[in-house]
CSV table of C-alpha atoms and ligand atoms in Angstrom, one decimal:
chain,number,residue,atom,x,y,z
A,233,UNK,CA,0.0,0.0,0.0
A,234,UNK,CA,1.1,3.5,-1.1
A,235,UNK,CA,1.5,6.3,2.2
A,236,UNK,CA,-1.8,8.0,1.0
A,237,UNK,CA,-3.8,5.0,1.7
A,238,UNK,CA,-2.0,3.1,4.4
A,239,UNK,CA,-3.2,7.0,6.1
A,240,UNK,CA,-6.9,7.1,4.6
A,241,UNK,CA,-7.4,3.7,6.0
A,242,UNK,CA,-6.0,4.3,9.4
A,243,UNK,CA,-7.8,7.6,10.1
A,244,UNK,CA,-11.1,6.2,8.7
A,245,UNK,CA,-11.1,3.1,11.0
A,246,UNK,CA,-8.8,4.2,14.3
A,247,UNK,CA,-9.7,5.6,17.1
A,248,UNK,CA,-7.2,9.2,16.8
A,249,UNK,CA,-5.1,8.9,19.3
A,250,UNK,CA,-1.0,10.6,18.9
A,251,UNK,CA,-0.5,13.4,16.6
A,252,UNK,CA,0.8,11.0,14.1
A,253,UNK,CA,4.0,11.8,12.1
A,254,UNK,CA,3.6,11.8,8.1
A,255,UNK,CA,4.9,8.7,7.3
A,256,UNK,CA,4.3,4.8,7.2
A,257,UNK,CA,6.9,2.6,9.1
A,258,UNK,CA,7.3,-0.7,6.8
A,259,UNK,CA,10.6,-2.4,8.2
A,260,UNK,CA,13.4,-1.2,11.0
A,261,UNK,CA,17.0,-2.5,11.5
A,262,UNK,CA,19.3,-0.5,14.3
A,263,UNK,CA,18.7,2.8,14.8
A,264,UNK,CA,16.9,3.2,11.0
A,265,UNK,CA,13.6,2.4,9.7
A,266,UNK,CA,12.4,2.5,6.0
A,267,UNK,CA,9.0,4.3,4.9
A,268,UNK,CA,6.2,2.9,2.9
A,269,UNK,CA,7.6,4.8,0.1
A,270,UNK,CA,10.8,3.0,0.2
A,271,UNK,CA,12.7,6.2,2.4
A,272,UNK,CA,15.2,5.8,5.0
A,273,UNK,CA,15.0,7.7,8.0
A,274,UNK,CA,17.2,7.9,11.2
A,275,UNK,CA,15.6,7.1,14.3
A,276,UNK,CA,16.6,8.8,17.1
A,277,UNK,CA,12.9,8.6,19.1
A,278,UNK,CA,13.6,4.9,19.2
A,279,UNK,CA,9.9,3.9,18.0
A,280,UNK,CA,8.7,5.9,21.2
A,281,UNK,CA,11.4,5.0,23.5
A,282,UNK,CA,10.7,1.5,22.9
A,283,UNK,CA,13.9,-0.2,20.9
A,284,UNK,CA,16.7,-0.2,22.8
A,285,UNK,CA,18.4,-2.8,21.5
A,286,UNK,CA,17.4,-0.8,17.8
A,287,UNK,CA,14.7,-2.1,15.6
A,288,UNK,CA,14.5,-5.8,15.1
A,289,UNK,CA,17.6,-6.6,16.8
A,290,UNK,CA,18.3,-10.1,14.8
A,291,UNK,CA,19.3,-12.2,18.4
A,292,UNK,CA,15.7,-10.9,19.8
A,293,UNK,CA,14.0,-11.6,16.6
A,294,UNK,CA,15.3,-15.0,16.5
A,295,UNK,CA,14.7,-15.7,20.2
A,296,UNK,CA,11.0,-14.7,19.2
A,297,UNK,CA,11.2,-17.2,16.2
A,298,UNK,CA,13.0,-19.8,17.9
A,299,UNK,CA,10.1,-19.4,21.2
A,300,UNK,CA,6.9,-18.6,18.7
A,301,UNK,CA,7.6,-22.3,16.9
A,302,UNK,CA,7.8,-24.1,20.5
A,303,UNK,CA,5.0,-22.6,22.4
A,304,UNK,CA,3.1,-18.9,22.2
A,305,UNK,CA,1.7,-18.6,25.8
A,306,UNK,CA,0.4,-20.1,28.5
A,307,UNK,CA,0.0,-17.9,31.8
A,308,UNK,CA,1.0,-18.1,35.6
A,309,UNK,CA,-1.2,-20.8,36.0
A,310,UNK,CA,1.8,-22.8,34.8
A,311,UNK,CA,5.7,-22.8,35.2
A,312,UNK,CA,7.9,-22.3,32.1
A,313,UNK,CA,11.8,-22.2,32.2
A,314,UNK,CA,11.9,-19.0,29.7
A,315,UNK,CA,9.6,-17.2,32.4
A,316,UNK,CA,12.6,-18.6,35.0
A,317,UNK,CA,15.3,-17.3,32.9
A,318,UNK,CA,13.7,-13.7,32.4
A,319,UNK,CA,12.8,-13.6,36.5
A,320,UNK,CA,16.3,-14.6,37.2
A,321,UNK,CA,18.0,-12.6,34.6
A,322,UNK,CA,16.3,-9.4,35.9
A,323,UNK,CA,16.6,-9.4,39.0
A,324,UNK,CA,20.2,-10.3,38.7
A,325,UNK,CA,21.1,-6.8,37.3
A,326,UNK,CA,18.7,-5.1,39.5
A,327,UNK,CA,19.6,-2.9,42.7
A,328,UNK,CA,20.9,-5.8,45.7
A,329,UNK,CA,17.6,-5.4,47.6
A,330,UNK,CA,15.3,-6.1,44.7
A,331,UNK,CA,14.7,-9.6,44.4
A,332,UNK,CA,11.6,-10.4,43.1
A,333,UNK,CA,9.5,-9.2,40.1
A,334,UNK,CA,6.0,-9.4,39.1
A,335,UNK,CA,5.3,-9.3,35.1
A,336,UNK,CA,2.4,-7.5,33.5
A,337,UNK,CA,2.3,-6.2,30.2
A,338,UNK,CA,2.4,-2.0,29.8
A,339,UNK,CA,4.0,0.8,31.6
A,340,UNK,CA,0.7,2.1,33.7
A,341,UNK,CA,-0.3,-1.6,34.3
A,342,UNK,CA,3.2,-1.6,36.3
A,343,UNK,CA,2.5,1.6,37.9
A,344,UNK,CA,-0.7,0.3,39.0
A,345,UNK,CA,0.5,-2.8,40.5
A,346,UNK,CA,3.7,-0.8,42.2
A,347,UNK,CA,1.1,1.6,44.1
A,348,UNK,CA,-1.1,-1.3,45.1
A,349,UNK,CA,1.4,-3.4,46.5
A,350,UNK,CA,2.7,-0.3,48.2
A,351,UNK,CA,-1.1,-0.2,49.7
A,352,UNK,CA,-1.0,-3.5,50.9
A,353,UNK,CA,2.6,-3.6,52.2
A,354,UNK,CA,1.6,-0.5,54.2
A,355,UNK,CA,-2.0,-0.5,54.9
A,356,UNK,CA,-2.7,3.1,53.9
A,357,UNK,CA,-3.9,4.9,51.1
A,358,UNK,CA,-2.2,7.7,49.9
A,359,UNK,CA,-0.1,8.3,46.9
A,360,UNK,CA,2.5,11.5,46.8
A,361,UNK,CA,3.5,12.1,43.1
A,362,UNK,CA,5.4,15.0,41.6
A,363,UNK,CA,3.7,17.9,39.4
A,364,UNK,CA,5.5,17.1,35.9
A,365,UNK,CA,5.8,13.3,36.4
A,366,UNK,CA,4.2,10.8,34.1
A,367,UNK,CA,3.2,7.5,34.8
A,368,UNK,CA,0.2,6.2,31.8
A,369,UNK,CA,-3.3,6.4,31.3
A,370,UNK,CA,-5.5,3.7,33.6
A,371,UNK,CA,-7.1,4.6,36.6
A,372,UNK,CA,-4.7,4.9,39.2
A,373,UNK,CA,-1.6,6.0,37.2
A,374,UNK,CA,-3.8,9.0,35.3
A,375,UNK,CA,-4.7,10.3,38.5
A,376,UNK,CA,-0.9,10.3,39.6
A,377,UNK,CA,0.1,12.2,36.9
A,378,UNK,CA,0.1,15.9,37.6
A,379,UNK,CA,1.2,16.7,34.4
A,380,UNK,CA,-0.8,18.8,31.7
A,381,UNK,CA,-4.7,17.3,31.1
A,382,UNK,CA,-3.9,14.2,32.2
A,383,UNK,CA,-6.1,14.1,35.2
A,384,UNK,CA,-8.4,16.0,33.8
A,385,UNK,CA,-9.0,13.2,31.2
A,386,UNK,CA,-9.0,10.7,33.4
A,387,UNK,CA,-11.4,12.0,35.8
A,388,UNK,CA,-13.3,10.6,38.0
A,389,UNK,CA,-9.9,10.2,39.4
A,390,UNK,CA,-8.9,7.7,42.3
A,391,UNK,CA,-9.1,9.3,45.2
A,392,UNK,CA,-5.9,9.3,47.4
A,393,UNK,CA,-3.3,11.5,45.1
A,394,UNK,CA,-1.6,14.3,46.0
A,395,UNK,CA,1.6,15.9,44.3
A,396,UNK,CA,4.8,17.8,45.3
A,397,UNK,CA,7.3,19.4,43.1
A,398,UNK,CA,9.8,17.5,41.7
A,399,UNK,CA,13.6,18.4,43.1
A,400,UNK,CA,11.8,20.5,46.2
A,401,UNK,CA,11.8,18.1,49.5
A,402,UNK,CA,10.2,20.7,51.7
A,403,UNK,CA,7.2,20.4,49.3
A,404,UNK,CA,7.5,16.7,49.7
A,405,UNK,CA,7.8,16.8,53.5
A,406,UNK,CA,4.4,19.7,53.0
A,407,UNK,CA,2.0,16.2,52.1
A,408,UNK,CA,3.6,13.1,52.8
A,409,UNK,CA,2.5,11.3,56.2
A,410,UNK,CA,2.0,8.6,58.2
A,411,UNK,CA,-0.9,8.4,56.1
A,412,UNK,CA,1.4,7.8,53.0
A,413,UNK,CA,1.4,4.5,51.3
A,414,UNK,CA,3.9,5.8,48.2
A,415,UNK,CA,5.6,8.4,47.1
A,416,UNK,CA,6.1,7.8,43.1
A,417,UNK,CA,8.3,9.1,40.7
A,418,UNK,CA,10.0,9.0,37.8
A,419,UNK,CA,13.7,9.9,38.3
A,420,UNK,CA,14.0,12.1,35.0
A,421,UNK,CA,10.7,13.5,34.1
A,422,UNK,CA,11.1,12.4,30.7
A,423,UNK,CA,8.1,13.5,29.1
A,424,UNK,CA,7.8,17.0,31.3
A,425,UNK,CA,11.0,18.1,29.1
A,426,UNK,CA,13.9,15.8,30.7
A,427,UNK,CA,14.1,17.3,34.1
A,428,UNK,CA,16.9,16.1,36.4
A,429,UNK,CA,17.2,16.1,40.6
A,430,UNK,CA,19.9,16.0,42.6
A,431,UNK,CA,21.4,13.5,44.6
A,432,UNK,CA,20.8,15.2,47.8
A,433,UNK,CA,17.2,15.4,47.1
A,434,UNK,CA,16.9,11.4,46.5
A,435,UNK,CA,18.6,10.8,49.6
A,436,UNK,CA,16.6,13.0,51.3
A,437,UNK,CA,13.3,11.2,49.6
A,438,UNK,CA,14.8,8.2,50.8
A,439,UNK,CA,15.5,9.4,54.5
A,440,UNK,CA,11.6,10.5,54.6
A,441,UNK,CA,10.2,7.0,53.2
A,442,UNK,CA,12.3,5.3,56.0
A,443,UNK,CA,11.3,8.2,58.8
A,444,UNK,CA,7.5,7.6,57.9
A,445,UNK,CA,7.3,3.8,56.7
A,446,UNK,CA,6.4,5.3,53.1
A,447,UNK,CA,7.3,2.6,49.9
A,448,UNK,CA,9.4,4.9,47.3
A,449,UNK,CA,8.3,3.4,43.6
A,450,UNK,CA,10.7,4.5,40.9
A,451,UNK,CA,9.0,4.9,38.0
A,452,UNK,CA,11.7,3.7,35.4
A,453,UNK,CA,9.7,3.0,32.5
A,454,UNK,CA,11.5,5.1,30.6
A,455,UNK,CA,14.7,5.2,32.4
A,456,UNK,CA,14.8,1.7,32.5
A,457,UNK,CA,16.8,-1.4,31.1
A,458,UNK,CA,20.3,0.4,30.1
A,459,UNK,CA,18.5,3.8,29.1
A,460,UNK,CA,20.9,6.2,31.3
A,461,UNK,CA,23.6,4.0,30.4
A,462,UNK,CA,23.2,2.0,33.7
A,463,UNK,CA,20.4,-1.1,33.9
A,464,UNK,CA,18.2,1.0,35.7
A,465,UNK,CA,18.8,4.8,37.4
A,466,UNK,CA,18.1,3.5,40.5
A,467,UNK,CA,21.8,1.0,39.8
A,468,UNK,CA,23.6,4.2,39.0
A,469,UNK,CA,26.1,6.5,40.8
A,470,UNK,CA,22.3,7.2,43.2
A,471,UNK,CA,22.6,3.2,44.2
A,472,UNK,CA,25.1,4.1,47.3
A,473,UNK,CA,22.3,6.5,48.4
A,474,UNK,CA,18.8,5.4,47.3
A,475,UNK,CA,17.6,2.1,46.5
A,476,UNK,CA,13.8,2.5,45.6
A,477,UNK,CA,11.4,-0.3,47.2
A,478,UNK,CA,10.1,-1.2,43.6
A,479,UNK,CA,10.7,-0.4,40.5
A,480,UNK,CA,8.1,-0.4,37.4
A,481,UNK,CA,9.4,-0.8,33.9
A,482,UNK,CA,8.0,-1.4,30.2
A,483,UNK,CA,8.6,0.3,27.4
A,484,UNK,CA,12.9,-1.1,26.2
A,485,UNK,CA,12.2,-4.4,28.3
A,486,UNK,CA,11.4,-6.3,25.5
A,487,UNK,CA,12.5,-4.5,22.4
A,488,UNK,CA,8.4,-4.0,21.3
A,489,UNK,CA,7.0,-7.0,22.1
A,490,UNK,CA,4.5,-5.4,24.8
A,491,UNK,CA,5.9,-6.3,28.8
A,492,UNK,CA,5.9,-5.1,31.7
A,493,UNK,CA,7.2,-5.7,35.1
A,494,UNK,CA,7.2,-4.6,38.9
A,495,UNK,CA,10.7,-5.5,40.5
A,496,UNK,CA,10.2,-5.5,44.5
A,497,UNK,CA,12.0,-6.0,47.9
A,498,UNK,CA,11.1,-8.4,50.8
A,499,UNK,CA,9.0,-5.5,52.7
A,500,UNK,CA,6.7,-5.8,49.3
A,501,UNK,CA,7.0,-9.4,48.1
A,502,UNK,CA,6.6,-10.6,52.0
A,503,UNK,CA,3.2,-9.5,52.2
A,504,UNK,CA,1.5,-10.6,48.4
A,505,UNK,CA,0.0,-13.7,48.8
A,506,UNK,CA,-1.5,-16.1,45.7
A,507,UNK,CA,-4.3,-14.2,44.0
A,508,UNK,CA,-4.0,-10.8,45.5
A,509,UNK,CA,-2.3,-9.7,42.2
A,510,UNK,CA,-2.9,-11.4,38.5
A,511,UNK,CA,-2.7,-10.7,34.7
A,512,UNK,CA,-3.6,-13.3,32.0
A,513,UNK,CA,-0.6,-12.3,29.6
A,514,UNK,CA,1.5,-10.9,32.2
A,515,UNK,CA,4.6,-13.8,32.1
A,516,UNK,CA,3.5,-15.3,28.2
A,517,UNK,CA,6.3,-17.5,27.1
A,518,UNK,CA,7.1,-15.1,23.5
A,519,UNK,CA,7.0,-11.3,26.0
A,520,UNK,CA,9.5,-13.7,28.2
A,521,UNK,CA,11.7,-14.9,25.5
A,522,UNK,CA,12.0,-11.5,24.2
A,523,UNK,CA,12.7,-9.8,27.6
A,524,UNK,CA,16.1,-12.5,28.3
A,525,UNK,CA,17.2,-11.8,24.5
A,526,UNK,CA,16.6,-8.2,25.2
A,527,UNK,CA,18.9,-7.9,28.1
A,528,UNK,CA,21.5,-10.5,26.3
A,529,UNK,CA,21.8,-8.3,23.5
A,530,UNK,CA,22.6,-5.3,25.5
A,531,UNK,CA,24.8,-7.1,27.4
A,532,UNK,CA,26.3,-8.7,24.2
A,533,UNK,CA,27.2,-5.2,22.3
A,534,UNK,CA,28.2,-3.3,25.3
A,535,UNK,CA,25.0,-0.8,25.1
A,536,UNK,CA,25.4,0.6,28.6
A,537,UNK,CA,29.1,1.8,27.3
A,538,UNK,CA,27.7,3.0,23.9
A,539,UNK,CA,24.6,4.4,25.6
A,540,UNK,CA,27.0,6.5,27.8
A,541,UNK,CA,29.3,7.7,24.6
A,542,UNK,CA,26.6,8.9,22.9
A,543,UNK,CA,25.4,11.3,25.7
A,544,UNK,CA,29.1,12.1,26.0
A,545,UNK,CA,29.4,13.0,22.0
A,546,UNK,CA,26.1,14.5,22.1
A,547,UNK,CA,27.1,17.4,24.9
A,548,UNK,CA,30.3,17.9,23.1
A,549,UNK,CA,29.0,18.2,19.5
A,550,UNK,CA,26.2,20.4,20.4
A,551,UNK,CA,28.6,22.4,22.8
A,552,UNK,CA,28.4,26.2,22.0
A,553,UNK,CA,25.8,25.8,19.1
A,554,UNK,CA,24.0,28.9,19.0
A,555,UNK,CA,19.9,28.7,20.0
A,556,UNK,CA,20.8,25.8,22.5
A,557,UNK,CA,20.3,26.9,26.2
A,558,UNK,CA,21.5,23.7,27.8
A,559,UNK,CA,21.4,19.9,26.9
A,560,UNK,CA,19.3,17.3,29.5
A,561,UNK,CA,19.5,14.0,30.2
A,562,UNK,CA,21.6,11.2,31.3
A,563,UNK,CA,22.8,7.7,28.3
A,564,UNK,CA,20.2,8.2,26.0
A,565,UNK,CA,17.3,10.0,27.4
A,566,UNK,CA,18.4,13.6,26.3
A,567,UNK,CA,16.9,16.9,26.2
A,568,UNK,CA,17.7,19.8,23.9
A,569,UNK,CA,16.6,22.9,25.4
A,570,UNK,CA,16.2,25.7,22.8
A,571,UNK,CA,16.1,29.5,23.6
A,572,UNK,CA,13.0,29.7,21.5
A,573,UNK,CA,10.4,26.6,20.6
A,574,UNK,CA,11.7,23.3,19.4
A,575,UNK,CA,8.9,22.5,16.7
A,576,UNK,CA,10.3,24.3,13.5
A,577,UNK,CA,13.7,22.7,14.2
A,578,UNK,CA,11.8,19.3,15.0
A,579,UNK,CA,10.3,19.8,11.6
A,580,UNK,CA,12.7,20.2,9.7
A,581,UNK,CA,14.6,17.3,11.3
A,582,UNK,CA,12.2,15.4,9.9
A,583,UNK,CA,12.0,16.3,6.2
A,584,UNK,CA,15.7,15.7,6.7
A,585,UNK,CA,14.8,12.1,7.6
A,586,UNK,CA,15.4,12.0,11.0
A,587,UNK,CA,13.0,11.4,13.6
A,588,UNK,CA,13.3,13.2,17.4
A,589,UNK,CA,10.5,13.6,20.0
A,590,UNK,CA,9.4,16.5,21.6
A,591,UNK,CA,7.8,17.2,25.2
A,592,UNK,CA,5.6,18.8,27.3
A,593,UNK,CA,8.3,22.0,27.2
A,594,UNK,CA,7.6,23.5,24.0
A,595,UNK,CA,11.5,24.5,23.9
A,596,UNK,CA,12.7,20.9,24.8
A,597,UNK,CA,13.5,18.4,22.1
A,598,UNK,CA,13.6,14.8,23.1
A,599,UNK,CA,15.8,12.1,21.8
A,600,UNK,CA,15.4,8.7,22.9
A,601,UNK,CA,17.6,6.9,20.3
A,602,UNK,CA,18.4,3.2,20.8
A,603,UNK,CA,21.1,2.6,22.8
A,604,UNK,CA,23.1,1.0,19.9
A,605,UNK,CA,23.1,4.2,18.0
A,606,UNK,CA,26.8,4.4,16.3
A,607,UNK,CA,29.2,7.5,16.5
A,608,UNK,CA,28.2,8.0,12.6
A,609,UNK,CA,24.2,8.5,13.2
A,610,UNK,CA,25.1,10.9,16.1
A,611,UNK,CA,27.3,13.1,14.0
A,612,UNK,CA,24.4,12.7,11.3
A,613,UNK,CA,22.4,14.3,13.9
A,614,UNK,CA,24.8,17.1,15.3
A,615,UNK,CA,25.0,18.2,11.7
A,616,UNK,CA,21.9,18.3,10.6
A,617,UNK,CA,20.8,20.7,14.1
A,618,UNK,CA,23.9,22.8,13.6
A,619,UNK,CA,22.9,23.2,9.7
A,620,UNK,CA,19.3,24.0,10.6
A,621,UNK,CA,20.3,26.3,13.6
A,622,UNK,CA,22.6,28.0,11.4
A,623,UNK,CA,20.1,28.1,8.6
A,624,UNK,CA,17.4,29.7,10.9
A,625,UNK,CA,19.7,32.3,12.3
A,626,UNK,CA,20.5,33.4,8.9
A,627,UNK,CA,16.5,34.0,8.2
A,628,UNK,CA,16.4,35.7,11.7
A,629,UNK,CA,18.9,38.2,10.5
B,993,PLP,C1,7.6,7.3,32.8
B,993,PLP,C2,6.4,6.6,32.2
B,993,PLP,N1,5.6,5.8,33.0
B,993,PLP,C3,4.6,5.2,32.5
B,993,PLP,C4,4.2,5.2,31.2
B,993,PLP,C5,3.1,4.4,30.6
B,993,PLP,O1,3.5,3.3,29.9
B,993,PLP,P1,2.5,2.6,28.9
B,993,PLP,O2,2.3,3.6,27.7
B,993,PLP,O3,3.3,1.4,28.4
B,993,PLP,O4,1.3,2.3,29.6
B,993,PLP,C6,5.0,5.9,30.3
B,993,PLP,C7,4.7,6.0,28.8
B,993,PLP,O5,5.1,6.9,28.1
B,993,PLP,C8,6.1,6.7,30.8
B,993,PLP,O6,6.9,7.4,30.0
């Protein structure tokens, strides 16, 4: 099918749901994917933060193969070695105290499951989020997002959530209580523009959880699985000081094939007993395979250490550009902030075939690229901005 109709068709008979970009996706390999109409672009968005290990990494796509010909699914209702492999496998790189995980299948469905096991592990109610944070679109996790419409969209919302700002512990300290069953967030607000905290202020999080008996859920659905250029942000230079009571992740986990997970310590695991918690597909054999072939192949190619270079390229190559206030971000979750608004230069990073992301801060470009992406398709990048920055300035005088 030609662009034109592959689009027709779609926007006659979906539901709208993203502003969608103007083209058809027909095949991926590494950090590139190739259009409908046969045109390569660079992907530096990483099919929405998604493809860590780069589009259709061939040892996950065969480890999909290999597990689709022996057996799709079956659920918890049964053992299965992959689903021991992938349990084992993740919480083997996860922080020390974190030794169990419970698999679901989406980013909010973890988020969900984090805050009620916090409920149950604590016997209270309420949830302390932070006002930019994100964390999905059911129930619970739209109403713990103070961020935008969100809550408005999801209303009625659960009752329970209160927020703080993000970075500011006297805020924190201004709601949370012994009432408190979590306080939830996502260590960089990815979505809110790629905000970072400091250190002192997730030790100080950390201090208050232990003061008051309050879980701490780090949301690392984004920052997750090798993103920062660490497994998780929570295993990073923070581990001496902070180690989160669970952790929810999605999105990279299993290169695309839909997966989520919830990983936990004993104060959380010690108090879920058979059918408090459930999914049908959480823990199918094929999302299992491709989570243990996932972490392999980052393993395998060294992505933490590329991950970290291409931050380290990034900073320098952009260094000094003109129009470029600061740069965000931590491995591969980078923000460009612009003096003025990032969507002309996101546009025109497109029709030059690349794909970026941008965020809830008009002047904050996003990048998410996978964490494969080669010292080549960086400098791709860092020309094309400089080119279009350059360009732009000229207009501007
Ligand atoms: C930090 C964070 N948490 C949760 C979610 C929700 O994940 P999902 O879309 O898989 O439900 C997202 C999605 O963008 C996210 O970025």
């Amino acid at each position: 099918m030609k662009y034109t109709d592959i689009k027709e068709t779609e926007d006659q008979f979906q539901v709208a749901t993203y502003k969608k970009m103007g083209i058809a996706v027909e095949r991926g390999r590494g950090a590139w994917v190739w259009t409908s109409e046969g045109e390569k672009y660079l992907d530096l968005y990483g099919g929405h933060a998604v493809c860590a290990t780069g589009h259709s990494h061939p040892h996950v796509v065969k480890a999909i193969q290999d597990q689709a010909e022996k057996v799709l699914f079956y659920s918890n209702l049964v053992y299965s070695e992959i689903r021991a492999k992938a349990a084992e496998r993740l919480v083997s790189i996860a922080p020390k105290s974190l030794n169990k995980v419970f698999f679901c299948n989406s980013g909010t469905e973890a988020n969900e499951n984090a805050m009620r096991m916090a409920r149950m592990a604590t016997g209270r109610e309420k949830i302390v989020t932070f006002t930019g944070g994100f964390h999905g679109r059911t129930a619970d996790s739209i109403s713990a997002t103070f961020l935008g419409k969100y809550r408005e969209i999801g209303k009625p919302n659960v009752p329970g959530h209160v927020s703080a700002e993000f970075g500011d512990i006297e805020s924190v300290k201004a709601v949370a209580d012994s009432d408190t069953a979590a306080i939830m967030l996502e260590p960089i607000q990815s979505m809110a523009g790629v905000r970072e905290a400091s250190p002192q202020f997730f030790r100080e999080l950390r201090e208050l959880c232990d003061e008051l008996g309050i879980m701490l859920i780090f949301d690392e659905v984004q920052t997750g699985i090798g993103r920062t250029g660490n497994w998780f942000f929570a295993a990073s230079e923070l581990a001496d000081l902070v180690e989160p009571d669970i952790i929810s992740l999605a999105k990279s986990l299993g290169s695309g094939v839909p997966v989520g997970a919830c990983l936990v310590n004993e104060k959380v695991s010690a108090v879920i007993s058979v059918n408090d918690l459930g999914t049908t597909f959480g823990g199918g054999m094929l999302a299992m395979a491709a989570v243990v072939a996932t972490l392999e192949a980052i393993e395998n190619d060294e992505m933490l250490r590329s991950a970290a270079s291409a931050e380290k390229q990034l900073r320098e190559g952009l260094n000094g550009v003109s129009g470029i206030k600061a740069i965000h971000g931590k491995g591969c979750l980078i923000g460009i902030e612009f003096e003025d608004k990032c969507a002309p230069v996101h546009a025109k990073l497109l029709e030059n075939k690349i794909i970026t992301g941008t965020s809830s801060d008009p002047n904050v470009l996003r990048l998410l690229p996978p964490l494969c992406v080669s010292t080549e398709e960086m400098d791709i990048f860092v020309a094309a901005v400089k080119r279009i920055v350059t360009a732009s300035n000229a207009i501007a005088g």
